[in-house]
Coordinates of C-alpha atoms in Angstrom, one line a residue:
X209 CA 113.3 77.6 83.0
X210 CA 116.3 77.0 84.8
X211 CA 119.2 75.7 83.2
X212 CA 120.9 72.9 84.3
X213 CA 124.8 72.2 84.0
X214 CA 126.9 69.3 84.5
X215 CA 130.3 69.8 85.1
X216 CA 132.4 66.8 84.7
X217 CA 135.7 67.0 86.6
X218 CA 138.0 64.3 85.2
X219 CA 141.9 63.7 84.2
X220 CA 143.3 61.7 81.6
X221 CA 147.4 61.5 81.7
X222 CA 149.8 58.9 80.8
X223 CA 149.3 57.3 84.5
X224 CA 145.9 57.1 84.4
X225 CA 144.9 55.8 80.8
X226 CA 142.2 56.4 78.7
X227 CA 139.3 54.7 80.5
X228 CA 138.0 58.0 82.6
X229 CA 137.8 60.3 79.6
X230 CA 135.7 57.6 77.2
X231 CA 133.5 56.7 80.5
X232 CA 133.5 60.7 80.8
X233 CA 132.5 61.2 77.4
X234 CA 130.0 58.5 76.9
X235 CA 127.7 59.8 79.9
X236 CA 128.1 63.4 78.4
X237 CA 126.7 62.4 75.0
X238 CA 123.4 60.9 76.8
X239 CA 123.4 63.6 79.4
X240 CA 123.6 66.3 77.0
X241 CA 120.5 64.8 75.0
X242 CA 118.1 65.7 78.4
X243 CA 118.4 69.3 78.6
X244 CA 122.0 69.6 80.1
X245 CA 124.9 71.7 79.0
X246 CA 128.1 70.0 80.0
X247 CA 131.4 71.2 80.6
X248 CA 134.3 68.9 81.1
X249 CA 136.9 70.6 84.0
X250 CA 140.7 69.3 83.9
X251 CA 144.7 69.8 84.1
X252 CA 147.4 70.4 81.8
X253 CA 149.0 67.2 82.4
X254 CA 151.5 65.4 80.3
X255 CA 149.4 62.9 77.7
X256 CA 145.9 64.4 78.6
X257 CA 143.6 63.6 75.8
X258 CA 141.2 65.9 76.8
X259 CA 141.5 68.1 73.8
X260 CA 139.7 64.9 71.7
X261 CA 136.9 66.3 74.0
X262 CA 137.6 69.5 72.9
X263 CA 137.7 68.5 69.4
X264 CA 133.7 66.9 69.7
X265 CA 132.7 70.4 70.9
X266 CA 132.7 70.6 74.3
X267 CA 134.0 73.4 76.2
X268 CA 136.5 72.5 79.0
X269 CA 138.1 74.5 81.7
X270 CA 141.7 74.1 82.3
X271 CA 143.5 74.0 85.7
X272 CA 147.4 74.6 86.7
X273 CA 148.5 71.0 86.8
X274 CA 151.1 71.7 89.5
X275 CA 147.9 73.0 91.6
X276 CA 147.7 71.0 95.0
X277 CA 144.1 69.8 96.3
X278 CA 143.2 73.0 98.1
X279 CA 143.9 75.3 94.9
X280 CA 142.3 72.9 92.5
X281 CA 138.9 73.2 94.7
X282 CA 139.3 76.8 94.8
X283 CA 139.5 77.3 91.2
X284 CA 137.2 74.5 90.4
X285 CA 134.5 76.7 92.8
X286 CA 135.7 79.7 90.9
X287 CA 134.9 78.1 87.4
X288 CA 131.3 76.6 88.5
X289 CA 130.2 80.1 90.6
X290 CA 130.4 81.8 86.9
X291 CA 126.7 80.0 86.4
X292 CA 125.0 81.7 88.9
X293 CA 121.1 81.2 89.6
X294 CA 121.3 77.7 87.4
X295 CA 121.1 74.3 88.5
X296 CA 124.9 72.9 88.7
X297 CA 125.6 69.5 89.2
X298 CA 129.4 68.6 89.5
X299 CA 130.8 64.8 88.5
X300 CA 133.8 64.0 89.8
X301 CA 136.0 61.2 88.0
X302 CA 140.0 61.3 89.1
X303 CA 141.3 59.0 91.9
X304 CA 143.7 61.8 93.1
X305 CA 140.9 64.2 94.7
X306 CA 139.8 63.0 98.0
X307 CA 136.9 63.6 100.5
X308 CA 138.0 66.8 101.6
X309 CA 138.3 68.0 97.8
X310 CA 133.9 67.0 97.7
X311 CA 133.3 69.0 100.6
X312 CA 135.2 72.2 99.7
X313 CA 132.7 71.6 96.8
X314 CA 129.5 71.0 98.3
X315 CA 128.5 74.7 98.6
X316 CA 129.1 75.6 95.1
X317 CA 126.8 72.4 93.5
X318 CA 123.3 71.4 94.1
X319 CA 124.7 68.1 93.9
X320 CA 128.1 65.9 93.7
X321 CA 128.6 62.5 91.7
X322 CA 131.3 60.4 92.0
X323 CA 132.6 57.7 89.4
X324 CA 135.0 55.3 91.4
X325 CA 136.6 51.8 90.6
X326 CA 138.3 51.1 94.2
X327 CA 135.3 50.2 97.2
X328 CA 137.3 51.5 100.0
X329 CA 138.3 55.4 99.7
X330 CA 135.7 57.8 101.6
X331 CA 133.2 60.5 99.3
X332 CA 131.1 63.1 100.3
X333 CA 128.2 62.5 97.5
X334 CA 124.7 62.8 96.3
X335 CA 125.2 59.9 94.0
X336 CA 128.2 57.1 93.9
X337 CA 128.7 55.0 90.5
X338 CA 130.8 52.0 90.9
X339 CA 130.7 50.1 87.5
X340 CA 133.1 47.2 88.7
X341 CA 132.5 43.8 89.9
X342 CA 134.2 43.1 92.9
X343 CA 135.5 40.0 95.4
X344 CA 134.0 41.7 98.4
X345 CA 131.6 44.9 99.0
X346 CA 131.4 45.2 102.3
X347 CA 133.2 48.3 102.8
X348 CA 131.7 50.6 100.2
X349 CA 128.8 50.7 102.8
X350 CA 131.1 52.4 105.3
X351 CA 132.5 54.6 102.7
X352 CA 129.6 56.5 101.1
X353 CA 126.9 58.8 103.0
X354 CA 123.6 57.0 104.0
X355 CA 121.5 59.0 102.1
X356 CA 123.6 58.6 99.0
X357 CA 121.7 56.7 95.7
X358 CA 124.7 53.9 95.0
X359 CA 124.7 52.5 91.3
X360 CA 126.8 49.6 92.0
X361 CA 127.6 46.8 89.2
X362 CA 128.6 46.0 85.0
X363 CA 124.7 47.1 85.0
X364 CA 125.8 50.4 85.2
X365 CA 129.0 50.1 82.7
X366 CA 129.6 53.5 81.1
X367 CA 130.0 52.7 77.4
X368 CA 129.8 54.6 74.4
X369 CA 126.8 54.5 71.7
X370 CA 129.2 53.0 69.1
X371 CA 129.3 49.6 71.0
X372 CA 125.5 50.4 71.7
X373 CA 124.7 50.2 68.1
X374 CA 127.3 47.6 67.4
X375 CA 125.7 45.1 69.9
X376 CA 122.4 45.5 67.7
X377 CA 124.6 43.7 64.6
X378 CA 126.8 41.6 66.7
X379 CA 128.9 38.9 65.2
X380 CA 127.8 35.1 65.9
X381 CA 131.0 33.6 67.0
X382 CA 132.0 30.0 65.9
X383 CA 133.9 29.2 68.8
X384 CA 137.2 29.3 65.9
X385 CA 140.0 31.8 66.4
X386 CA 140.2 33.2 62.8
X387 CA 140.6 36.9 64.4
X388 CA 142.9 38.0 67.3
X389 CA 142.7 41.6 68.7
X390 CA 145.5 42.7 70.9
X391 CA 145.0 45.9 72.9
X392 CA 146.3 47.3 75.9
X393 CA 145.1 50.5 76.6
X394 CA 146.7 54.2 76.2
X395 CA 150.3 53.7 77.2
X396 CA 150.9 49.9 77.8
X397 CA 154.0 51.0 80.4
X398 CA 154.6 46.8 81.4
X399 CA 154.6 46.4 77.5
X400 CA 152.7 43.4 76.9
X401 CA 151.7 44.3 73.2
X402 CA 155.3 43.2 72.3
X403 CA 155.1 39.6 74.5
X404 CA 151.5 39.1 72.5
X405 CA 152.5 39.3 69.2
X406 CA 155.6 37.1 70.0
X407 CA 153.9 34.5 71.0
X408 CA 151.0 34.6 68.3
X409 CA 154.1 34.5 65.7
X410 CA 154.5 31.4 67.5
X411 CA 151.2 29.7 66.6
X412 CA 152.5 29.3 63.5
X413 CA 148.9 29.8 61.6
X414 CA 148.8 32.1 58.9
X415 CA 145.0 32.1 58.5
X416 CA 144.6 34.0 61.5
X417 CA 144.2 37.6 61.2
X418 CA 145.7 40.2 63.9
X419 CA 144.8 43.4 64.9
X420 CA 146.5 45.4 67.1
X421 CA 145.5 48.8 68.9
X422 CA 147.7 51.0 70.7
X423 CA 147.0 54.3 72.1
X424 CA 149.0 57.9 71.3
X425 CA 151.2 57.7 74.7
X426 CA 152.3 54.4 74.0
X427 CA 156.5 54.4 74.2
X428 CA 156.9 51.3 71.9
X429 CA 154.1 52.1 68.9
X430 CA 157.2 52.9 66.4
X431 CA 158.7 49.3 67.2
X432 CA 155.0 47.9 67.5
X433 CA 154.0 49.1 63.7
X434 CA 157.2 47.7 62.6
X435 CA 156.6 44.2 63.8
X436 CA 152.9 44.3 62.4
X437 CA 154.3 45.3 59.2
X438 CA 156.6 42.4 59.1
X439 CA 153.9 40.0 59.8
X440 CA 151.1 38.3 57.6
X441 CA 147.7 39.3 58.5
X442 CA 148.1 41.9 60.5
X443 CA 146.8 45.7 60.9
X444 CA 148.5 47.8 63.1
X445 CA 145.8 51.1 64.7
X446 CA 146.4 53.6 66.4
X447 CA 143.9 54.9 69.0
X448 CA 141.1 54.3 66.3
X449 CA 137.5 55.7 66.4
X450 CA 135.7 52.6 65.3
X451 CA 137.2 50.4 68.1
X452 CA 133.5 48.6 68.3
X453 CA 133.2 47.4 64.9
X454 CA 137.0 46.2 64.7
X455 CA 136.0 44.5 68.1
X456 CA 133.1 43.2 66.9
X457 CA 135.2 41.4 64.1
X458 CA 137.4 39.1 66.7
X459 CA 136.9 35.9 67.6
X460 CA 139.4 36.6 70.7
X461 CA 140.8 39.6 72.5
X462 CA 143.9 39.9 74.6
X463 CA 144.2 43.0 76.6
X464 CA 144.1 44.5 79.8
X465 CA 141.4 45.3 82.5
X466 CA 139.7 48.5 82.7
X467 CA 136.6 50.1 80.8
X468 CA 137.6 47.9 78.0
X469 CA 136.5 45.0 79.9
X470 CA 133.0 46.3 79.8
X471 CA 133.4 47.0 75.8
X472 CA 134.5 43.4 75.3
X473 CA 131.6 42.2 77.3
X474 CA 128.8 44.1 75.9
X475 CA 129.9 42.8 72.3
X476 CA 130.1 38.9 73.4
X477 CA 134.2 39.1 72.9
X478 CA 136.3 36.3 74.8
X479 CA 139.5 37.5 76.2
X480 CA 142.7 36.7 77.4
X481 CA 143.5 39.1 80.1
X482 CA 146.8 40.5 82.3
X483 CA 146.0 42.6 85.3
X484 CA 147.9 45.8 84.2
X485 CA 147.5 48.3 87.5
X486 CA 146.6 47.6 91.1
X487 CA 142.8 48.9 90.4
X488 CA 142.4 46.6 87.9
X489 CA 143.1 43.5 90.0
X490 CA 140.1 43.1 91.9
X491 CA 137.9 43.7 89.5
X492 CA 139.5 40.9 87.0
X493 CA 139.3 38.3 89.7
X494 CA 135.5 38.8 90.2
X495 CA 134.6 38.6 85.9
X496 CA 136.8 35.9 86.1
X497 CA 134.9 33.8 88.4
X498 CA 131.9 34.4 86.6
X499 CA 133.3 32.6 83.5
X500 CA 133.8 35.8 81.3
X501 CA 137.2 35.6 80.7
X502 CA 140.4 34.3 81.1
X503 CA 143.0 35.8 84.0
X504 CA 146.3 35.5 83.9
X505 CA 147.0 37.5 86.8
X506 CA 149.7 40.1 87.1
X507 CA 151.1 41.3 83.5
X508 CA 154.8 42.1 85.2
X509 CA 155.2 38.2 85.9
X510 CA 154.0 36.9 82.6
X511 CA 155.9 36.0 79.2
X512 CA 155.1 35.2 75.9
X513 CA 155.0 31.9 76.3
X514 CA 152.4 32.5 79.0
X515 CA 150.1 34.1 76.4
X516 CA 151.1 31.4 73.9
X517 CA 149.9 28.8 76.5
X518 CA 146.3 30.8 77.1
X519 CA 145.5 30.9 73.4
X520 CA 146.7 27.4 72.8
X521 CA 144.2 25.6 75.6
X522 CA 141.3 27.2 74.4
X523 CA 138.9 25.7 72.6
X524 CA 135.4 26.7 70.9
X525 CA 133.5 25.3 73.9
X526 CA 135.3 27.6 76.1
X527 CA 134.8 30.3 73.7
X528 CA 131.4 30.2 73.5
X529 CA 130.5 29.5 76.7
X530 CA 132.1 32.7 77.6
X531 CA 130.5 34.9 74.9
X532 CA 127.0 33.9 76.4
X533 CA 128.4 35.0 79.7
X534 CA 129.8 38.1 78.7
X535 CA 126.6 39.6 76.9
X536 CA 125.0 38.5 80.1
X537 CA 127.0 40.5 82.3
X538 CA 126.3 44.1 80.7
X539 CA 123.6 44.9 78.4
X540 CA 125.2 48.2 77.0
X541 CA 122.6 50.2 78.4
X542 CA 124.6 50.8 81.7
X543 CA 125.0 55.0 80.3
X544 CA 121.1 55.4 79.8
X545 CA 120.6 54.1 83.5
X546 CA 123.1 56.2 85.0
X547 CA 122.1 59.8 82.9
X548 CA 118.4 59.0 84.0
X549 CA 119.7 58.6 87.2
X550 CA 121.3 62.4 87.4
X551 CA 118.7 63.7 85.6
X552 CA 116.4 62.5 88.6
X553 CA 118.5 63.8 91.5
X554 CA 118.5 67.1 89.6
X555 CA 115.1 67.8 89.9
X556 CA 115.6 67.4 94.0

């Protein structure tokens, strides 16, 4: 029998955040259970968590991070042609490789897959995920080969079994806001975590409990545990691995966009969100219009008072109209869709 390999090709510094390594990692844990081996390719790049992927046993292959495009296909090709006379299919999840970067590759593969969140950069693929919402799709048409399978939508949200499971015991939400989670990602470069807890001092109600998240790159965490220390209620993490069930325990989150978007849907969580990167921002205004949460637009302009202002004109109507909406916009079986998906265009 042939074996088949998926190499997953996928960066995770401070300027891109967590989000590609947990989609990354998610789809490998599925994938792996049909008869793949997978190997996770990236750079030595200042804040890459890619060693926690290391950690769960997978072997990775690392690249010169000062390599430009041409190089990195080069030694990407080098790394895959090791597996001769096997079945290779090569993933591809990092917004700084371009078309030209897929095509160097296509002689090497049987097949490429891209993960993208923007609808108007250009791929050469066998298969195109795009788990965003967006305003408009017009142009992703124009973008991707014709023959190309496209898995477009939340339906295909790349989520990991914890909030799988978790969704199976999910918390039946009052419409009350006894729980606040506050979490912003990896790094949280516009700082928001700081303007949050300000203004939930501010509400002045010590019966709610707080829990804030921050991620290992974050610059403020010190200054961040401090405040959570000085406050009643509260419990400070830091990039914790039972982020579903803490999750699961709010009432209301206030975060960013990203993959967490899709992890607050899946568990029925209302949320308060800023749009934290330029990526983010289409994608926000589409869930918002659907009702699943609420957008305060572009985390830069906002203040505490802003965020004090959200919480404060919500009420358990609004909450729990947007729970229903949530858990009806992903399922939390986006991962199994997509794996079945590459496991069918392998056997082509």
């Amino acid at each position: 029998m042939i074996q088949k390999n998926l190499f997953i090709r996928v960066d995770s510094g401070l300027d891109v955040g967590l989000g590609h390594i947990m989609r990354c990692f998610a789809l490998a844990e599925v994938i792996k259970t049909m008869n793949f081996n997978v190997y996770f390719i990236s750079k030595k790049i200042k804040g890459n968590i890619i060693r926690n992927i290391e950690d769960d046993g997978y072997k990775v292959f690392h690249l010169d991070s000062k390599s430009n495009w041409k190089i990195d296909a080069r030694k990407t090709t080098e790394i895959i042609q090791h597996f001769k006379n096997e079945k290779n299919l090569l993933l591809v999840d990092n917004y700084e490789l371009s078309k030209m970067w897929e095509t160097s590759l296509k002689l090497a593969v049987n097949k490429i897959i891209i993960i993208d969140d923007f609808s108007n950069r250009s791929h050469n693929c066998n298969l195109f995920i795009d788990q965003n919402l967006h305003t408009s799709k017009k142009e992703i048409n124009k973008k991707i080969p014709k023959n190309c399978k496209k898995l477009l939508g939340p339906k295909y949200a790349l989520l990991r079994k914890e909030f799988v499971e978790c969704r199976k015991i999910i918390k039946i939400r009052s419409g009350k806001i006894n729980r606040i989670l506050v979490a912003f990602g990896g790094s949280d470069e516009k700082n928001q975590t700081l303007k949050v807890l300000k203004a939930i001092k501010k509400l002045d109600k010590e019966k709610i409990n707080v829990d804030v998240i921050v991620g290992e790159p974050n610059k403020n965490k010190t200054k961040i545990k401090r405040i959570c220390a000085g406050m009643k209620n509260s419990t400070y993490y830091q990039q914790p691995k039972n982020m579903a069930k803490i999750m699961n325990k709010a009432d209301l989150a206030i975060g960013a966009g990203g993959i967490i978007t899709w992890e607050r849907c899946c568990l029925g969580l209302p949320s308060v969100v800023s749009i934290v990167s330029k990526n983010q921002e289409d994608m926000i205004n589409a869930i918002s219009k659907k009702g699943c949460l609420i957008n305060l637009g572009r985390a830069e302009r906002l203040t505490s008072e802003d965020y004090l202002s959200a919480i404060r004109n919500l009420n358990s109507k609004k909450l729990i109209r947007m729970q229903k909406k949530c858990m009806g916009l992903v399922d939390g079986k986006g991962t199994k869709r997509v794996a079945k998906h590459i496991s069918l265009i392998a056997k082509r």
